[in-house]
XYZ file of C-alpha atoms in Angstrom:
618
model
C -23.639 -9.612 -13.925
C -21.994 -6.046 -12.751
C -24.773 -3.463 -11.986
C -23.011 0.078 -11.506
C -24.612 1.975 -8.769
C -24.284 5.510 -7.883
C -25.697 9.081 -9.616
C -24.239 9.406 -13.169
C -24.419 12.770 -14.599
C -24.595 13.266 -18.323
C -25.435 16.715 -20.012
C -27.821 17.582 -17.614
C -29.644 14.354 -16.775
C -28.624 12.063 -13.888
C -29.492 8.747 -13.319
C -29.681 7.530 -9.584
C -29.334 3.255 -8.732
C -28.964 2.707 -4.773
C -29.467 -1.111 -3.414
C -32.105 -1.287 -0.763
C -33.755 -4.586 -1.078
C -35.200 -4.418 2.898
C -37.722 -1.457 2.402
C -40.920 -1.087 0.341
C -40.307 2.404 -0.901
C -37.590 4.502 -2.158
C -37.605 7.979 -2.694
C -34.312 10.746 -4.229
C -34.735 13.794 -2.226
C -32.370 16.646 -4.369
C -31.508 20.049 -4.106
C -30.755 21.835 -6.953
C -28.434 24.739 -6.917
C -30.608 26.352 -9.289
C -33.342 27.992 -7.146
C -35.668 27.971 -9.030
C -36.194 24.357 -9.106
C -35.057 23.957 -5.504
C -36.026 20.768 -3.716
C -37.415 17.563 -4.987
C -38.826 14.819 -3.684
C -39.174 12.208 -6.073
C -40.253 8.429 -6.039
C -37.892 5.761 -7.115
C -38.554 2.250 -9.770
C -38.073 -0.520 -7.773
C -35.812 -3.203 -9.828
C -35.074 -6.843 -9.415
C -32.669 -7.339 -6.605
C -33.624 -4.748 -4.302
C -32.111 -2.257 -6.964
C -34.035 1.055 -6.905
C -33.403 3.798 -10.583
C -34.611 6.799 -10.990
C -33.620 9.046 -14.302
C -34.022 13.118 -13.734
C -33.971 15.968 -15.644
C -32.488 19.545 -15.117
C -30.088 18.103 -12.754
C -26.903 20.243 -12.444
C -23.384 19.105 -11.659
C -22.931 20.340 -7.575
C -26.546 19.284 -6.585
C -26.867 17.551 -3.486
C -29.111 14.663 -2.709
C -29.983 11.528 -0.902
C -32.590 9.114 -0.891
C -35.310 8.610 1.580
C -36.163 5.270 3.207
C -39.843 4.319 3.880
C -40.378 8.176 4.890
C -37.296 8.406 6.340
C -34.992 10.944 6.433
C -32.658 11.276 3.559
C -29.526 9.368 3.346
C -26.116 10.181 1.748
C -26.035 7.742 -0.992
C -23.752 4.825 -0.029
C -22.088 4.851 -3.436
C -21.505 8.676 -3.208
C -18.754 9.863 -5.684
C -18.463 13.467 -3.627
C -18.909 13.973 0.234
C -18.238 17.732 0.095
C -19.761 18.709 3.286
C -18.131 15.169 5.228
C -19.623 11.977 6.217
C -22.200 13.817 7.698
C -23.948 15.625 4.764
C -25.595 14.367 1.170
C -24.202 13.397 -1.431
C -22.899 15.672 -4.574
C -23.277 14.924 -8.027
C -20.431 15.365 -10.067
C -19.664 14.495 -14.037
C -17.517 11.612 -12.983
C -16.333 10.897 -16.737
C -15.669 14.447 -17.643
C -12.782 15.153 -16.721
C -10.145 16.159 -19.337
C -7.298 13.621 -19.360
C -4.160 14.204 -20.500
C -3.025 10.530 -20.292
C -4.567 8.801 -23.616
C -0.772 7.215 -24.497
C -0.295 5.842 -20.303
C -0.785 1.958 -20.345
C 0.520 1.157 -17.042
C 3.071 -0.124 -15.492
C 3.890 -4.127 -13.902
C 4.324 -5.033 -10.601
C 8.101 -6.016 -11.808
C 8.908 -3.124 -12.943
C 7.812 -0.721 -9.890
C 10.127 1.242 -7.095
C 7.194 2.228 -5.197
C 7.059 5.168 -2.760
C 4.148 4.876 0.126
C 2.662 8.142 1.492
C 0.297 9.152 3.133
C -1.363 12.672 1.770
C -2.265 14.330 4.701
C 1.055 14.107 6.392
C 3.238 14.178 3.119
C 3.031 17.818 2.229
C 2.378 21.067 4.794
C -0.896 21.424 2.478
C -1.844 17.751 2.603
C -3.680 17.651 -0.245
C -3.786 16.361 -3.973
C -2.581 18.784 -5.723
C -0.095 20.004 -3.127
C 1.555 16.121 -4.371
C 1.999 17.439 -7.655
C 4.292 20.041 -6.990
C 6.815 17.480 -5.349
C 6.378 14.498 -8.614
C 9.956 15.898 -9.981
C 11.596 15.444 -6.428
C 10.117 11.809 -6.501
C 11.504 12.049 -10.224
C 14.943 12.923 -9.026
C 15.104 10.613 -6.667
C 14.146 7.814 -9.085
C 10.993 6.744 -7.527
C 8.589 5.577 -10.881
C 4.962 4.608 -8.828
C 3.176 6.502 -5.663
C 1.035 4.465 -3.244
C -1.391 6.280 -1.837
C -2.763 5.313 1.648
C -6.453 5.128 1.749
C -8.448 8.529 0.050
C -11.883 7.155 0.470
C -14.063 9.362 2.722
C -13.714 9.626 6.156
C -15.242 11.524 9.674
C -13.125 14.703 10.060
C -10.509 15.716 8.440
C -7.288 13.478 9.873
C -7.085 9.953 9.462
C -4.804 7.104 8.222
C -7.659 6.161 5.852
C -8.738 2.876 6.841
C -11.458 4.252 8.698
C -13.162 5.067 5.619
C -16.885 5.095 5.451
C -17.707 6.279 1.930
C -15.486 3.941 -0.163
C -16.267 5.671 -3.733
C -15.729 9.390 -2.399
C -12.012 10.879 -2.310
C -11.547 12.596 0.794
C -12.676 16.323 0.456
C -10.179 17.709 2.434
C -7.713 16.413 0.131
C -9.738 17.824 -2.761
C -12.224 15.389 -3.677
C -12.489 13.385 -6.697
C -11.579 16.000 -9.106
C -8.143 16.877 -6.850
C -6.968 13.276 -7.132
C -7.845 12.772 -10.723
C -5.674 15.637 -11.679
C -2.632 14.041 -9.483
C -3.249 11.057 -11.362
C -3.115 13.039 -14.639
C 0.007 14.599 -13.290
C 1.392 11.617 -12.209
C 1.053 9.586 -15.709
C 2.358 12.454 -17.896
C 5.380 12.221 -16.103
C 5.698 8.191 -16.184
C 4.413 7.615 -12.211
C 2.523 4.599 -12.144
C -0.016 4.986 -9.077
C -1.112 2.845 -6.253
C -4.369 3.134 -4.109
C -4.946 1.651 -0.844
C -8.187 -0.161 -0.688
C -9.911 -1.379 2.768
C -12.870 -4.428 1.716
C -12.556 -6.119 5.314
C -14.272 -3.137 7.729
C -15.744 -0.044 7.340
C -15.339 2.982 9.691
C -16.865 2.873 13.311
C -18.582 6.856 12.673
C -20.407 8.042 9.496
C -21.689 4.976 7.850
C -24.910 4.726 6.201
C -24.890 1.297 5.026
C -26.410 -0.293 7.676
C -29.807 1.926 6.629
C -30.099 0.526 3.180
C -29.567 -3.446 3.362
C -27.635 -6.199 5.129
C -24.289 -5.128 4.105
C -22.355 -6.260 7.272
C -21.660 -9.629 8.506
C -23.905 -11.571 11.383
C -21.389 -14.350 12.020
C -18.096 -13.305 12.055
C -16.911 -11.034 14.820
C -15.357 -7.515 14.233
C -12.023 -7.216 14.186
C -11.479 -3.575 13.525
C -14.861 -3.220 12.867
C -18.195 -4.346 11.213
C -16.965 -6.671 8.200
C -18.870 -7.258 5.340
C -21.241 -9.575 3.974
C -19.502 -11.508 1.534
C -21.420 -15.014 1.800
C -24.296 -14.728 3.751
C -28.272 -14.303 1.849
C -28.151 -10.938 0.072
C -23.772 -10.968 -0.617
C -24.430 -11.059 -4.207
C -24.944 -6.985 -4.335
C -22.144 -6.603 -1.173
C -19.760 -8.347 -4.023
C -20.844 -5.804 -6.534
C -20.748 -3.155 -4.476
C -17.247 -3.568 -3.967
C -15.987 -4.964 -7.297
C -17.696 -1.514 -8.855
C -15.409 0.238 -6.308
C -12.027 -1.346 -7.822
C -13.252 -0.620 -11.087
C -14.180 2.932 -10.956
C -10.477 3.506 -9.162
C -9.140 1.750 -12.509
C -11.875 3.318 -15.517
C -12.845 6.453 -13.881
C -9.818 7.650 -11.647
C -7.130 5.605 -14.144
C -5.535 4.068 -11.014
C -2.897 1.959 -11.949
C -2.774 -0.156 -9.132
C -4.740 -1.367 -5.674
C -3.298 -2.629 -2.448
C -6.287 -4.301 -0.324
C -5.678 -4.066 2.983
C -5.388 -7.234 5.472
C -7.727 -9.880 2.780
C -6.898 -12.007 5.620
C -9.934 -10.263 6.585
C -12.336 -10.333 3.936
C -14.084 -13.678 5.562
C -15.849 -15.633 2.528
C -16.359 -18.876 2.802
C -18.693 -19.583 -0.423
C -18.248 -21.965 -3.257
C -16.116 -18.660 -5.176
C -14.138 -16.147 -2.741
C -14.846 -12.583 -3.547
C -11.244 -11.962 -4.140
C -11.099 -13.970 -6.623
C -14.460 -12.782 -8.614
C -12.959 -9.528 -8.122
C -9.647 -10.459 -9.893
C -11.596 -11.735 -12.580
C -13.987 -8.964 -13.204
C -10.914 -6.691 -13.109
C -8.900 -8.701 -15.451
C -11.761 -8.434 -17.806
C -11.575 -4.236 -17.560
C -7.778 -4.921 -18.212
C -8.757 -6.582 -21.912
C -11.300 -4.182 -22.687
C -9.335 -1.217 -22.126
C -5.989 -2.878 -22.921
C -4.304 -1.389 -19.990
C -2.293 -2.546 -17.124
C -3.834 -3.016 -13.937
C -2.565 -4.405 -10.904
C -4.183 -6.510 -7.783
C -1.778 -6.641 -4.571
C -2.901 -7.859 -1.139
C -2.008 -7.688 1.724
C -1.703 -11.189 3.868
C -0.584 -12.106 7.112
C -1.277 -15.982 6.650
C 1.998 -16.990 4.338
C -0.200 -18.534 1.935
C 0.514 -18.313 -1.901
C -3.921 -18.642 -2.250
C -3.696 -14.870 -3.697
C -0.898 -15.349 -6.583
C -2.772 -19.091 -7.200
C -4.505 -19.112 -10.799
C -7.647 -19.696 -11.232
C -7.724 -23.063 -12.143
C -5.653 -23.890 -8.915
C -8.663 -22.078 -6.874
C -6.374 -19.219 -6.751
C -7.221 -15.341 -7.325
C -4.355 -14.729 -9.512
C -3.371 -11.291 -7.807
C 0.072 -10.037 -9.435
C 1.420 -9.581 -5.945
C 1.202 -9.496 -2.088
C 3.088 -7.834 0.381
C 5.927 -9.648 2.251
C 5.924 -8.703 6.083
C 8.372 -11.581 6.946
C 11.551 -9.621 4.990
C 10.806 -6.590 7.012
C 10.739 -8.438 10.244
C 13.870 -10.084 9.474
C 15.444 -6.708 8.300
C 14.560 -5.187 11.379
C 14.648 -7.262 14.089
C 18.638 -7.618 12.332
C 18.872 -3.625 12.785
C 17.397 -3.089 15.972
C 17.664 -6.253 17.815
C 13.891 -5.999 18.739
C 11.934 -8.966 19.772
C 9.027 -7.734 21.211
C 5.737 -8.584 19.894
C 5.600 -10.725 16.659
C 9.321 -9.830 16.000
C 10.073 -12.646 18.337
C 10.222 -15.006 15.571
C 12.975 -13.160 14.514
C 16.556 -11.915 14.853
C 18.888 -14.076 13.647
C 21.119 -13.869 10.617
C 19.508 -17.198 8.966
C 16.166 -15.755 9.194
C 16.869 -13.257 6.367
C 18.854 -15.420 4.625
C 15.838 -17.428 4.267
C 13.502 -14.683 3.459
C 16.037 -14.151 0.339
C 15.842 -17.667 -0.945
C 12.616 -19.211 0.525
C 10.666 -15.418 0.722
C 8.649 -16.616 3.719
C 10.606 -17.766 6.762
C 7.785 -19.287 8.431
C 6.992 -21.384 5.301
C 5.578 -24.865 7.658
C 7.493 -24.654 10.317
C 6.488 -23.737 14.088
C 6.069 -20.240 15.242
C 7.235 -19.689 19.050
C 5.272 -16.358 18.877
C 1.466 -17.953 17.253
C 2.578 -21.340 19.034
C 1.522 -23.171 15.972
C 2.709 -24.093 12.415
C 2.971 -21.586 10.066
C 2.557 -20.887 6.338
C 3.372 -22.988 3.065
C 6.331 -22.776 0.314
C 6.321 -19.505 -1.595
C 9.310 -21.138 -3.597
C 7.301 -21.773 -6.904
C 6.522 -17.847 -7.595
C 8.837 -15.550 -8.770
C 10.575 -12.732 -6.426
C 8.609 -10.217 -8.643
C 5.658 -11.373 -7.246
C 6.393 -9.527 -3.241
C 6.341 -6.396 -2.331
C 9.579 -6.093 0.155
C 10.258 -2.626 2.577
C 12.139 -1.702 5.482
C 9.732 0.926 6.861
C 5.408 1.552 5.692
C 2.830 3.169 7.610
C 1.798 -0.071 9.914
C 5.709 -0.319 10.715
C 6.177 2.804 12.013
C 2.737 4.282 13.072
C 1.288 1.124 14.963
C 4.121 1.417 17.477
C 3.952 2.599 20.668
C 6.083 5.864 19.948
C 5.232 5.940 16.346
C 9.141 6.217 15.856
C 10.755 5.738 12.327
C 13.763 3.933 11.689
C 16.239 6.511 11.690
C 15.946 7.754 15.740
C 16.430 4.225 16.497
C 19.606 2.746 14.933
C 22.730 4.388 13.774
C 23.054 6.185 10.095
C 25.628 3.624 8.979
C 22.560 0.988 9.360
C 20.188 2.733 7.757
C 22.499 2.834 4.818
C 22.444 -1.123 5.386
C 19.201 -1.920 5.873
C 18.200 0.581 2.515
C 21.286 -1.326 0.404
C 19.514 -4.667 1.673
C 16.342 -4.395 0.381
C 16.542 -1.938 -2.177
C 19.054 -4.350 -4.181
C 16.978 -7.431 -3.194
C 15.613 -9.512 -6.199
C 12.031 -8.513 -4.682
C 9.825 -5.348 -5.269
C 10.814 -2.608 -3.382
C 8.571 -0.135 -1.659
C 10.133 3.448 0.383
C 7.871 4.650 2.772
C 7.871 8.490 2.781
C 10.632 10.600 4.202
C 12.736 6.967 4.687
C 15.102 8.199 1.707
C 16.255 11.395 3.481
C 16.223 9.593 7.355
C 13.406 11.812 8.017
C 13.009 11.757 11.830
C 9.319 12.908 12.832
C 7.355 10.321 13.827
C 4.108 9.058 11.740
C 1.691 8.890 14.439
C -1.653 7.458 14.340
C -4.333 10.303 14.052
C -8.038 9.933 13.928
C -10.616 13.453 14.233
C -14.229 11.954 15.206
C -17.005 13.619 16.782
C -18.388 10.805 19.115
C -16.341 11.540 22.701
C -17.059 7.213 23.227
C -15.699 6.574 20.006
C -12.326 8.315 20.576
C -11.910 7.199 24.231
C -12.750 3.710 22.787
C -10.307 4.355 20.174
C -7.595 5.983 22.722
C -8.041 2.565 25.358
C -7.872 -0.058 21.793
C -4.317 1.425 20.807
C -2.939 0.998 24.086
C -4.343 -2.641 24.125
C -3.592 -3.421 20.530
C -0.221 -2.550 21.111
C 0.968 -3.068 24.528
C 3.525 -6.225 23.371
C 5.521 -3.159 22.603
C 5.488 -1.260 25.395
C 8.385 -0.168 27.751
C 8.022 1.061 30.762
C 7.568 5.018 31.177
C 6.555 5.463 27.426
C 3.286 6.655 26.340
C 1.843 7.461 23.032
C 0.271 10.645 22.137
C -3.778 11.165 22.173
C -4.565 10.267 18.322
C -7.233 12.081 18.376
C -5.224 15.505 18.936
C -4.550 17.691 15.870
C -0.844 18.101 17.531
C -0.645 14.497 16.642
C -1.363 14.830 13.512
C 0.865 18.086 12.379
C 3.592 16.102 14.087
C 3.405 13.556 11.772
C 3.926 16.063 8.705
C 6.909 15.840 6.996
C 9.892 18.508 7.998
C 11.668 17.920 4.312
C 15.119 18.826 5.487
C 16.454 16.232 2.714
C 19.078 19.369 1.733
C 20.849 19.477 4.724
C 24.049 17.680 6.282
C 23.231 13.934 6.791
C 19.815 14.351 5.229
C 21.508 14.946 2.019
C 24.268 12.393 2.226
C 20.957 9.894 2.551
C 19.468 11.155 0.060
C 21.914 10.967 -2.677
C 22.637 7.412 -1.315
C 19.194 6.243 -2.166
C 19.278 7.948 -5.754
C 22.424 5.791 -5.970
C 21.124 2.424 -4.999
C 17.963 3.337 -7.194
C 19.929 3.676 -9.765
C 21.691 0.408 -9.750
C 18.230 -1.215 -9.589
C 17.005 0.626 -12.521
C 20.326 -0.009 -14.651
C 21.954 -2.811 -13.931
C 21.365 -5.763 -16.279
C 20.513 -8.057 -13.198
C 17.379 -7.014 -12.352
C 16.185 -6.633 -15.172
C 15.110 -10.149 -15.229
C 16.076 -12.593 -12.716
C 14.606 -15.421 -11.103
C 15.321 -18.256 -7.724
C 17.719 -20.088 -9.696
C 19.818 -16.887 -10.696
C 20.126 -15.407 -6.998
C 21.807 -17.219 -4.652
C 22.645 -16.294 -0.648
C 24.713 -17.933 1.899
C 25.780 -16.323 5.137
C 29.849 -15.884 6.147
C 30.894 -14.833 9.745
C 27.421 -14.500 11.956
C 26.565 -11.168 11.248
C 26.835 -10.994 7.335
C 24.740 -11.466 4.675
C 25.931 -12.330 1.068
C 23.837 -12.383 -2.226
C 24.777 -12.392 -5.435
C 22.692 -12.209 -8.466
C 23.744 -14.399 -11.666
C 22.540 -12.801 -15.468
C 20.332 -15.004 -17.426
C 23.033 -13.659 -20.521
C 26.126 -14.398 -20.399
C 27.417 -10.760 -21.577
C 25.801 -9.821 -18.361
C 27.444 -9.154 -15.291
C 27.105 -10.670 -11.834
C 26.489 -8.536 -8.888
C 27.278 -9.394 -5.120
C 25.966 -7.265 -2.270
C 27.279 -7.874 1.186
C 25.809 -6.611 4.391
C 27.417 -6.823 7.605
C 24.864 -6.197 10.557
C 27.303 -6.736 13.132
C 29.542 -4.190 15.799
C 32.314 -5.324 14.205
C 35.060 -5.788 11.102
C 34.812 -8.705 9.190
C 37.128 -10.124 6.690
C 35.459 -11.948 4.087
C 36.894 -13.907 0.892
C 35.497 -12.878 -1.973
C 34.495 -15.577 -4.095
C 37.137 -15.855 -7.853
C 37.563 -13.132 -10.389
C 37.657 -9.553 -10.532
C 35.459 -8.119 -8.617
C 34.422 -3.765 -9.174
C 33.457 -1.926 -6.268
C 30.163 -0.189 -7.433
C 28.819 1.045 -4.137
C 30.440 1.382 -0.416
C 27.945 2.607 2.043
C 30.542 4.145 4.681
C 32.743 5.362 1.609
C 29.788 6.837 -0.001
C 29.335 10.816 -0.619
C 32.942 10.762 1.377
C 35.168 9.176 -0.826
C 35.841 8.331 -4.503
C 35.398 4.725 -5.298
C 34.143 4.721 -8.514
C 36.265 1.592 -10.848
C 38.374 0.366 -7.750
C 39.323 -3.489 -9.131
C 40.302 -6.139 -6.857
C 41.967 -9.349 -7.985
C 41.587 -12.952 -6.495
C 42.592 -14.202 -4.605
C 40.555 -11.393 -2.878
C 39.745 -10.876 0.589
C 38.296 -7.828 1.769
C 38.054 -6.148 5.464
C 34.387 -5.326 5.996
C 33.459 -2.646 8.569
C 30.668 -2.920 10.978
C 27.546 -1.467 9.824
C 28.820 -1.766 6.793
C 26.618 -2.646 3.055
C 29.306 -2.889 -0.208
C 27.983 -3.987 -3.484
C 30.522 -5.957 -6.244
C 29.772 -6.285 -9.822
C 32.100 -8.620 -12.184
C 32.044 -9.660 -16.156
C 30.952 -13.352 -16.090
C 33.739 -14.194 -18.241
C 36.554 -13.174 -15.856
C 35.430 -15.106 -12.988
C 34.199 -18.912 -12.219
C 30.942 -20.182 -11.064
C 30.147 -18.927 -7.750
C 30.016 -22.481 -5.623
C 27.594 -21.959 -3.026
């Protein structure tokens, strides 16, 4: 049974639940902005559970408070809504279902149907906040992007951070504007048809700011921290750890109208009791989904190639709609840049994306040289709709050692291959920011604690963490400087010369995805792959109709020209990544026999009527 924690404000009465089942008194110490009533200090109902309530009068929306622990100081409340002063200061209260939406007709949006863009809101805009978002929704409009993922908003220590050092996990960052600033990007975002994403982090929490570990066993005592203290998902007391964090997801979906939530690395969330919390979580948020008939979305992030996130429930699965799929972008990369450092060295070759296209995961059971062991299962029985696929996101680019994006380290004929590759995939695409205009500042990792341990500890666990990519000569840049950070910002030179040439060239493949009858719905029997010459890569997509038309898309990765034979009928050039913004192609026919000379660095896309050509025979 849920039990929503937290201060809820409602015409001038508030009531106040906090968990703290290990002390024998509870007490809400608030300060009223009226001053006339000033500060209280007032004792708290202890409930089953260790739940303490408390109901006040003449409580007014901005008042700070905290609770006090067996005559201890007072606390920021560890389901705070608003950290307005930081990580450091009480809690606000705030009319957190008062807001006026504009939204009432927005029902969401499926996985399937998504062409999600990844930023991060700091870095994104020169003002790095909410609202400063807003004012770029119809250049994310333009460019056909219909969902925004947002990395991690939930309150931090300073005011620069990825996000996954979050330490308040119902507050929205209040240098980004707090929970009112991203409810009114939502708002924004849904009148205008964006679906949005939100980054969630259940398997740490931040190393400075915390409270938690003041009110109750929240944290783990046998499993050892990774990136930091994880939580207490099966141990005595992980009944009200579960809630805590399922009545996080669900005030992102019924109080914020999220669309969607990406949890971080659930590799992580260690549970080994009789029901995992993921998969009481998808069930609890399911439920939300019925009872306010809306569309709400569960994607995880996994590094185990397991399917045990898209399993139903009856197969002991926690029937997420989707999960990201690292192994296409290592493939896609390692393809690009020929690096094989690090976990990349399980990739490289040609076949390796090939099989990412028709298995999903290349290590699917067989031996990894890099883990030394056997790794992952068969994907095969889930639909492509079910991965998220990308060539760049923030771990991509920031958790290298030079924090270097794609576009400073291969040519700008690749890029164009690399975006045609996965863009036109049968998977879910996602752009990471700045990617569709070959943006070339870096996305460093930034941090802005207070401890001086903490950031030297931080400063010597990068160079560790990441040293498998390290060349000799290079360093990174101190994270914890704010020159880091404004680095990181985007320049938005999309306008100009080459910038603009990419730009248009990703409205273009966009635009295929969104109109062409293929993807519209397609699954492993109607997209088939095969490889011809060593460094090309042909797919072609079949229609479930038969008034629909078949699409090939070849890449050629290689340094050099290719002739390849196109398979019978007429084939129309839709798309020639060299030719494109250059020349005119647009209704250029070819006739079989038909073979065609394919220049290096090269991506071409093919469309013909099924009934003027044969079966493709694979």
């Amino acid at each position: 049974m849920r039990k929503p924690i937290g201060a809820f404000w409602n015409n001038g009465k508030s009531s106040f639940t906090v968990w703290a089942p290990l002390v024998s008194k509870v007490e809400l110490e608030i300060t009223s902005s009226n001053q006339e009533i000033g500060k209280r200090i007032l004792p708290m109902k202890s409930e089953d559970f260790g739940y303490w309530t408390l109901e006040v009068e003449d409580v007014t929306i901005g008042d700070r408070y905290g609770y006090k622990l067996d005559d201890s100081q007072a606390y920021p409340d560890p389901a705070s809504r608003s950290q307005p002063g930081g990580v450091q200061e009480l809690s606000e209260v705030i009319a957190s279902q008062s807001f006026e939406w504009n939204d009432q007709q927005w029902k969401g949006r499926p996985l399937s149907e998504m062409i999600i863009y990844e930023l991060h809101v700091g870095t994104f805009t020169t003002e790095g906040t909410f609202d400063a978002i807003i004012e770029k929704l119809d250049y994310l409009l333009e460019l056909g992007v219909n969902t925004i993922e947002l990395m991690p908003v939930a309150q931090f220590s300073g005011n620069r951070n990825w996000g996954y050092d979050g330490v308040f996990p119902f507050a929205a960052q209040n240098s980004y504007g707090g929970p009112e600033g991203l409810k009114r990007l939502v708002d924004a975002c849904h009148q205008k048809g964006i679906a949005v994403f939100l980054d969630v982090v259940y398997n740490h929490i931040g190393p400075e700011g915390s409270c938690m570990h003041h009110y109750g066993p929240y944290f783990s005592t046998k499993y050892t921290p990774v990136w930091g203290h994880p939580f207490n998902f099966d141990e005595p007391y992980s009944d009200e750890v579960r809630n805590y964090f399922i009545e996080n997801a669900l005030m992102w979906f019924d109080e914020c109208h999220i669309d969607a939530l990406r949890l971080d690395a659930t590799d992580h969330i260690l549970d080994f009791g009789s029901k995992h919390f993921l998969m009481e979580l998808s069930e609890e948020v399911k439920a939300l989904k019925e009872r306010n008939r809306k569309q709400y979305v569960l994607v995880a992030e996994r590094d185990l190639n397991d399917v045990t996130v898209l399993r139903s429930f009856d197969q002991c699965g926690y029937e997420f709609d989707g999960q990201w799929l690292d192994n296409f972008h290592h493939a896609l990369r390692t393809l690009a840049t020929n690096d094989r450092g690090h976990y990349y060295a399980d990739f490289g070759e040609i076949t390796h994306l090939q099989k990412a296209f028709e298995q999903t995961y290349v290590y699917n059971g067989t031996y990894s040289n890099y883990r030394k062991r056997t790794h992952g299962v068969s994907a095969q029985a889930y639909d492509y709709s079910r991965f998220v696929v990308f060539s760049q996101n923030h771990d991509q680019v920031g958790n290298r050692l030079l924090s270097d994006r794609l576009s400073t380290q291969v040519s700008f004929d690749m890029l164009k291959v690399v975006a045609g590759t996965y863009l036109l995939s049968p998977y879910v695409p996602l752009l990471f920011m700045g990617e569709e205009y070959a943006e070339t500042n870096p996305f460093y990792y930034f941090i802005s604690h207070y401890d001086l341990e903490l950031i030297q500890a931080v400063r010597e666990g990068r160079k560790k963490e990441f040293m498998g990519f390290q060349k000799e000569g290079m360093e990174y840049l101190d994270p914890q400087s704010e020159d880091t950070f404004l680095q990181s910002k985007l320049s938005w030179k999309y306008q100009e010369g080459e910038h603009l040439e990419m730009w248009n060239y990703y409205r273009k493949l966009i635009q295929i995805r969104k109109s062409h009858p293929v993807f519209r719905n397609f699954n492993r029997e109607n997209v088939k792959s095969w490889i011809d010459k060593d460094a090309v890569l042909l797919w072609s997509q079949d229609p479930i109709t038969p008034e629909d038309c078949v699409l090939l898309c070849i890449a050629n990765f290689g340094k050099s020209i290719n002739e390849i034979a196109l398979p019978e009928g007429t084939w129309e050039l839709v798309l020639d990544s060299q030719l494109f913004g250059r020349e005119d192609t647009d209704g250029i026919s070819l006739t079989d026999p038909v073979t065609v000379s394919l220049p290096a660095e090269s991506f071409l896309v093919y469309q013909c009527d099924l009934s003027n050509r044969k079966k493709i025979a694979m």
